[in-house]
């Protein structure tokens, strides 16, 4: 019997299969084993997922595009739902379609139905609200059941990442896992070794957990507001006698889960009226983004620039899809300055985990970095400097959680 682990991430997702004593990642889009957590509903056609969803939307096809739906879990928005191509839809239905797609791809790779799953979850879906956190897990349970899973368990995502890396250890070590995803930053202090992963009950090995609802999407928002939105009029002083442009639409344009909210006729009309006295170039850029619904494409360029600056000091961003000859030059120093408050909050959460584990930073001998944002140099340096004696491992940033969930599933359902 094949069982599986699903990492439903804010930015990327994956499914791991546990079969015949081995764990492997299932291909979910051609040969790719990770899938952007993106959905596109073209008018008159079935839903598309992942890279195909992104490309179809960016190619200009009419429909509804969504990303970062995981951040809806545990919030009031789950009860409100949304409109997709003139039809009311519940968010649990939309998320369920994506989970069902991952299940379908896993079953195709396994050659059999999948009934048992370990779902990954952050330490906190919602900060400081145990009731909302519990509601989020219950919502995800019902979504998995509706997708056809009969046996459902959960594992904290940083613990799953630890289990993935544990398979390659010789000897025991005290590790901290820093799992920085699109929506959350989670930490676990755990004892690892070359034999403990065979045990079903690892509670005594887990010394501390902490997490915060801050991640790569928040980096995108801060970078967008600091460097991109001013070119559309954000925080630009109004002409003499004029009024400053409303700030809320710029914030929504910089947040994946809220972009669609700015395309209402009222907001577009209000911004069209407010921008009349501003510089013509700024007015043209802003109105083109709003009227042609280019917010997702713009924020995608922000994210692409952020990722590019993980490997180089400067990056040229071509934005001529908004207006001709529109471009920006951004730097690694610029993105680092924009996200510095988030880095401070994240490192404070790491120290909270160490305190909860009742261990000193120098006691940590292994630091595991997982999640795409850990590729950002300033963030990685900030994290690793907190545990100066630790060896650093950062392989399989986008897939280690899914792999660890697969190992968890093997122990829970096949032992």
PDB file of C-alpha atoms in Angstrom, residues 59-228:
ATOM      1  CA  UNK A  59      -0.593  35.339 -21.770  1.00  0.00           C
ATOM      2  CA  UNK A  60      -3.761  37.394 -21.433  1.00  0.00           C
ATOM      3  CA  UNK A  61      -6.519  34.779 -21.292  1.00  0.00           C
ATOM      4  CA  UNK A  62      -9.697  35.915 -19.584  1.00  0.00           C
ATOM      5  CA  UNK A  63     -10.481  34.337 -16.235  1.00  0.00           C
ATOM      6  CA  UNK A  64      -9.708  34.439 -12.493  1.00  0.00           C
ATOM      7  CA  UNK A  65      -6.169  33.928 -11.192  1.00  0.00           C
ATOM      8  CA  UNK A  66      -5.336  33.210  -7.555  1.00  0.00           C
ATOM      9  CA  UNK A  67      -2.278  32.514  -5.443  1.00  0.00           C
ATOM     10  CA  UNK A  68      -1.467  32.073  -1.753  1.00  0.00           C
ATOM     11  CA  UNK A  69      -4.834  30.522  -0.872  1.00  0.00           C
ATOM     12  CA  UNK A  70      -3.235  28.789   2.110  1.00  0.00           C
ATOM     13  CA  UNK A  71      -3.269  32.139   3.899  1.00  0.00           C
ATOM     14  CA  UNK A  72      -7.076  32.044   3.828  1.00  0.00           C
ATOM     15  CA  UNK A  73      -7.185  29.042   6.196  1.00  0.00           C
ATOM     16  CA  UNK A  74      -8.410  29.996   9.652  1.00  0.00           C
ATOM     17  CA  UNK A  75      -9.520  33.476   8.572  1.00  0.00           C
ATOM     18  CA  UNK A  76     -12.995  34.930   8.101  1.00  0.00           C
ATOM     19  CA  UNK A  77     -12.413  34.938   4.339  1.00  0.00           C
ATOM     20  CA  UNK A  78     -12.948  31.162   4.316  1.00  0.00           C
ATOM     21  CA  UNK A  79     -16.579  31.837   5.206  1.00  0.00           C
ATOM     22  CA  UNK A  80     -17.057  34.626   2.691  1.00  0.00           C
ATOM     23  CA  UNK A  81     -15.825  32.916  -0.452  1.00  0.00           C
ATOM     24  CA  UNK A  82     -15.237  34.822  -3.674  1.00  0.00           C
ATOM     25  CA  UNK A  83     -16.537  35.302  -7.208  1.00  0.00           C
ATOM     26  CA  UNK A  84     -14.899  33.278  -9.963  1.00  0.00           C
ATOM     27  CA  UNK A  85     -16.026  34.118 -13.491  1.00  0.00           C
ATOM     28  CA  UNK A  86     -19.355  35.487 -12.220  1.00  0.00           C
ATOM     29  CA  UNK A  87     -20.018  32.456 -10.020  1.00  0.00           C
ATOM     30  CA  UNK A  88     -19.828  32.402  -6.193  1.00  0.00           C
ATOM     31  CA  UNK A  89     -17.199  29.918  -4.996  1.00  0.00           C
ATOM     32  CA  UNK A  90     -16.100  28.853  -1.533  1.00  0.00           C
ATOM     33  CA  UNK A  91     -12.392  28.919  -0.739  1.00  0.00           C
ATOM     34  CA  UNK A  92     -12.503  25.359   0.610  1.00  0.00           C
ATOM     35  CA  UNK A  93     -13.793  24.286  -2.807  1.00  0.00           C
ATOM     36  CA  UNK A  94     -10.987  26.153  -4.587  1.00  0.00           C
ATOM     37  CA  UNK A  95      -8.286  24.779  -2.278  1.00  0.00           C
ATOM     38  CA  UNK A  96      -9.884  21.339  -2.599  1.00  0.00           C
ATOM     39  CA  UNK A  97      -9.443  21.447  -6.361  1.00  0.00           C
ATOM     40  CA  UNK A  98      -5.731  22.106  -5.913  1.00  0.00           C
ATOM     41  CA  UNK A  99      -5.310  19.327  -3.298  1.00  0.00           C
ATOM     42  CA  UNK A 100      -7.274  17.007  -5.573  1.00  0.00           C
ATOM     43  CA  UNK A 101      -4.897  17.819  -8.423  1.00  0.00           C
ATOM     44  CA  UNK A 102      -1.888  16.871  -6.273  1.00  0.00           C
ATOM     45  CA  UNK A 103      -3.640  13.635  -5.259  1.00  0.00           C
ATOM     46  CA  UNK A 104      -4.375  12.830  -8.892  1.00  0.00           C
ATOM     47  CA  UNK A 105      -0.719  13.323  -9.843  1.00  0.00           C
ATOM     48  CA  UNK A 106       0.400  11.195  -6.888  1.00  0.00           C
ATOM     49  CA  UNK A 107      -1.965   8.393  -7.876  1.00  0.00           C
ATOM     50  CA  UNK A 108      -0.729   8.500 -11.460  1.00  0.00           C
ATOM     51  CA  UNK A 109       2.862   8.098 -10.238  1.00  0.00           C
ATOM     52  CA  UNK A 110       1.938   5.388  -7.708  1.00  0.00           C
ATOM     53  CA  UNK A 111      -0.305   3.456 -10.059  1.00  0.00           C
ATOM     54  CA  UNK A 112      -2.920   3.031  -7.342  1.00  0.00           C
ATOM     55  CA  UNK A 113      -5.406   5.052  -5.291  1.00  0.00           C
ATOM     56  CA  UNK A 114      -4.063   7.036  -2.338  1.00  0.00           C
ATOM     57  CA  UNK A 115      -6.150   6.845   0.827  1.00  0.00           C
ATOM     58  CA  UNK A 116      -3.695   7.832   3.585  1.00  0.00           C
ATOM     59  CA  UNK A 117      -1.972  11.209   3.797  1.00  0.00           C
ATOM     60  CA  UNK A 118       0.105  13.264   6.202  1.00  0.00           C
ATOM     61  CA  UNK A 119      -0.580  16.933   5.559  1.00  0.00           C
ATOM     62  CA  UNK A 120       2.025  19.514   6.467  1.00  0.00           C
ATOM     63  CA  UNK A 121       1.004  22.478   8.591  1.00  0.00           C
ATOM     64  CA  UNK A 122       2.775  25.547   9.983  1.00  0.00           C
ATOM     65  CA  UNK A 123       3.331  25.869  13.713  1.00  0.00           C
ATOM     66  CA  UNK A 124       0.679  28.612  13.638  1.00  0.00           C
ATOM     67  CA  UNK A 125      -1.744  29.142  10.768  1.00  0.00           C
ATOM     68  CA  UNK A 126      -2.857  32.340  12.543  1.00  0.00           C
ATOM     69  CA  UNK A 127      -0.676  34.145  15.097  1.00  0.00           C
ATOM     70  CA  UNK A 128      -2.010  34.499  18.631  1.00  0.00           C
ATOM     71  CA  UNK A 129      -5.376  32.885  17.950  1.00  0.00           C
ATOM     72  CA  UNK A 130      -5.593  29.212  19.018  1.00  0.00           C
ATOM     73  CA  UNK A 131      -9.240  29.052  17.944  1.00  0.00           C
ATOM     74  CA  UNK A 132      -8.450  30.198  14.406  1.00  0.00           C
ATOM     75  CA  UNK A 133      -5.447  27.869  14.320  1.00  0.00           C
ATOM     76  CA  UNK A 134      -7.652  24.905  15.260  1.00  0.00           C
ATOM     77  CA  UNK A 135     -10.249  25.989  12.692  1.00  0.00           C
ATOM     78  CA  UNK A 136      -7.591  26.088   9.965  1.00  0.00           C
ATOM     79  CA  UNK A 137      -6.523  22.492  10.645  1.00  0.00           C
ATOM     80  CA  UNK A 138     -10.148  21.354  10.698  1.00  0.00           C
ATOM     81  CA  UNK A 139     -10.783  23.124   7.396  1.00  0.00           C
ATOM     82  CA  UNK A 140      -7.778  21.407   5.827  1.00  0.00           C
ATOM     83  CA  UNK A 141      -8.973  18.057   7.214  1.00  0.00           C
ATOM     84  CA  UNK A 142     -12.376  18.473   5.569  1.00  0.00           C
ATOM     85  CA  UNK A 143     -10.737  19.552   2.312  1.00  0.00           C
ATOM     86  CA  UNK A 144      -8.546  16.424   2.311  1.00  0.00           C
ATOM     87  CA  UNK A 145     -11.582  14.241   3.055  1.00  0.00           C
ATOM     88  CA  UNK A 146     -13.523  15.821   0.203  1.00  0.00           C
ATOM     89  CA  UNK A 147     -10.574  15.090  -2.089  1.00  0.00           C
ATOM     90  CA  UNK A 148     -10.933  11.380  -1.263  1.00  0.00           C
ATOM     91  CA  UNK A 149      -8.451  10.738   1.544  1.00  0.00           C
ATOM     92  CA  UNK A 150      -9.756   8.373   4.244  1.00  0.00           C
ATOM     93  CA  UNK A 151      -6.881   8.545   6.738  1.00  0.00           C
ATOM     94  CA  UNK A 152      -5.474  12.015   7.483  1.00  0.00           C
ATOM     95  CA  UNK A 153      -2.752  13.072   9.889  1.00  0.00           C
ATOM     96  CA  UNK A 154      -0.763  16.284  10.343  1.00  0.00           C
ATOM     97  CA  UNK A 155       2.877  17.098  10.946  1.00  0.00           C
ATOM     98  CA  UNK A 156       4.547  20.431  11.601  1.00  0.00           C
ATOM     99  CA  UNK A 157       6.420  21.475   8.473  1.00  0.00           C
ATOM    100  CA  UNK A 158       9.790  22.179  10.154  1.00  0.00           C
ATOM    101  CA  UNK A 159       9.675  18.765  11.842  1.00  0.00           C
ATOM    102  CA  UNK A 160       9.012  17.156   8.468  1.00  0.00           C
ATOM    103  CA  UNK A 161      12.035  18.978   7.015  1.00  0.00           C
ATOM    104  CA  UNK A 162      14.125  17.651   9.906  1.00  0.00           C
ATOM    105  CA  UNK A 163      13.004  14.088   9.166  1.00  0.00           C
ATOM    106  CA  UNK A 164      13.991  14.491   5.510  1.00  0.00           C
ATOM    107  CA  UNK A 165      17.526  15.536   6.442  1.00  0.00           C
ATOM    108  CA  UNK A 166      17.768  12.932   9.195  1.00  0.00           C
ATOM    109  CA  UNK A 167      17.911  10.157   6.602  1.00  0.00           C
ATOM    110  CA  UNK A 168      21.431  11.287   5.688  1.00  0.00           C
ATOM    111  CA  UNK A 169      22.896  11.687   9.191  1.00  0.00           C
ATOM    112  CA  UNK A 170      25.396   9.473  10.934  1.00  0.00           C
ATOM    113  CA  UNK A 171      25.366   9.927  14.696  1.00  0.00           C
ATOM    114  CA  UNK A 172      23.218  12.155  16.857  1.00  0.00           C
ATOM    115  CA  UNK A 173      22.972  15.920  16.699  1.00  0.00           C
ATOM    116  CA  UNK A 174      20.932  18.754  18.173  1.00  0.00           C
ATOM    117  CA  UNK A 175      19.393  20.620  15.262  1.00  0.00           C
ATOM    118  CA  UNK A 176      17.295  23.668  14.629  1.00  0.00           C
ATOM    119  CA  UNK A 177      15.137  23.743  11.516  1.00  0.00           C
ATOM    120  CA  UNK A 178      14.319  27.111   9.980  1.00  0.00           C
ATOM    121  CA  UNK A 179      11.398  26.654   7.583  1.00  0.00           C
ATOM    122  CA  UNK A 180      10.739  29.987   5.893  1.00  0.00           C
ATOM    123  CA  UNK A 181       7.856  29.642   3.468  1.00  0.00           C
ATOM    124  CA  UNK A 182       5.673  32.008   1.545  1.00  0.00           C
ATOM    125  CA  UNK A 183       3.276  32.600   4.418  1.00  0.00           C
ATOM    126  CA  UNK A 184       4.972  31.572   7.658  1.00  0.00           C
ATOM    127  CA  UNK A 185       8.348  31.210   9.358  1.00  0.00           C
ATOM    128  CA  UNK A 186       8.578  28.150  11.598  1.00  0.00           C
ATOM    129  CA  UNK A 187      11.329  26.774  13.830  1.00  0.00           C
ATOM    130  CA  UNK A 188      11.909  23.465  15.584  1.00  0.00           C
ATOM    131  CA  UNK A 189      14.700  22.352  17.905  1.00  0.00           C
ATOM    132  CA  UNK A 190      14.968  18.579  17.642  1.00  0.00           C
ATOM    133  CA  UNK A 191      17.343  15.720  18.421  1.00  0.00           C
ATOM    134  CA  UNK A 192      18.248  13.909  15.215  1.00  0.00           C
ATOM    135  CA  UNK A 193      20.257  10.795  14.490  1.00  0.00           C
ATOM    136  CA  UNK A 194      20.690   7.792  12.230  1.00  0.00           C
ATOM    137  CA  UNK A 195      18.224   5.580  14.131  1.00  0.00           C
ATOM    138  CA  UNK A 196      15.535   7.718  15.828  1.00  0.00           C
ATOM    139  CA  UNK A 197      13.574   8.171  12.573  1.00  0.00           C
ATOM    140  CA  UNK A 198      12.516   4.541  12.891  1.00  0.00           C
ATOM    141  CA  UNK A 199      10.439   5.419  15.971  1.00  0.00           C
ATOM    142  CA  UNK A 200       6.781   6.314  15.542  1.00  0.00           C
ATOM    143  CA  UNK A 201       6.713   8.517  18.635  1.00  0.00           C
ATOM    144  CA  UNK A 202       9.267  11.334  18.444  1.00  0.00           C
ATOM    145  CA  UNK A 203       7.725  13.653  21.024  1.00  0.00           C
ATOM    146  CA  UNK A 204      10.677  13.360  23.418  1.00  0.00           C
ATOM    147  CA  UNK A 205      13.067  14.364  20.638  1.00  0.00           C
ATOM    148  CA  UNK A 206      11.204  17.600  19.855  1.00  0.00           C
ATOM    149  CA  UNK A 207      12.387  20.204  22.329  1.00  0.00           C
ATOM    150  CA  UNK A 208      10.821  23.378  21.003  1.00  0.00           C
ATOM    151  CA  UNK A 209       8.516  24.811  18.325  1.00  0.00           C
ATOM    152  CA  UNK A 210       7.811  28.411  17.410  1.00  0.00           C
ATOM    153  CA  UNK A 211       6.324  30.131  14.414  1.00  0.00           C
ATOM    154  CA  UNK A 212       5.026  33.401  13.043  1.00  0.00           C
ATOM    155  CA  UNK A 213       2.757  34.358  10.159  1.00  0.00           C
ATOM    156  CA  UNK A 214       5.527  36.110   8.223  1.00  0.00           C
ATOM    157  CA  UNK A 215       7.209  34.763   5.106  1.00  0.00           C
ATOM    158  CA  UNK A 216       8.185  35.315   1.513  1.00  0.00           C
ATOM    159  CA  UNK A 217       4.871  36.904   0.554  1.00  0.00           C
ATOM    160  CA  UNK A 218       5.484  39.569   3.183  1.00  0.00           C
ATOM    161  CA  UNK A 219       8.941  40.145   1.683  1.00  0.00           C
ATOM    162  CA  UNK A 220       7.288  40.614  -1.719  1.00  0.00           C
ATOM    163  CA  UNK A 221       4.852  43.136  -0.270  1.00  0.00           C
ATOM    164  CA  UNK A 222       7.509  45.203   1.488  1.00  0.00           C
ATOM    165  CA  UNK A 223       9.808  45.139  -1.561  1.00  0.00           C
ATOM    166  CA  UNK A 224       6.909  46.134  -3.816  1.00  0.00           C
ATOM    167  CA  UNK A 225       5.880  49.063  -1.611  1.00  0.00           C
ATOM    168  CA  UNK A 226       9.460  50.267  -1.190  1.00  0.00           C
ATOM    169  CA  UNK A 227      10.650  50.045  -4.790  1.00  0.00           C
ATOM    170  CA  UNK A 228       7.838  49.391  -7.276  1.00  0.00           C
TER     171      UNK A 228
END
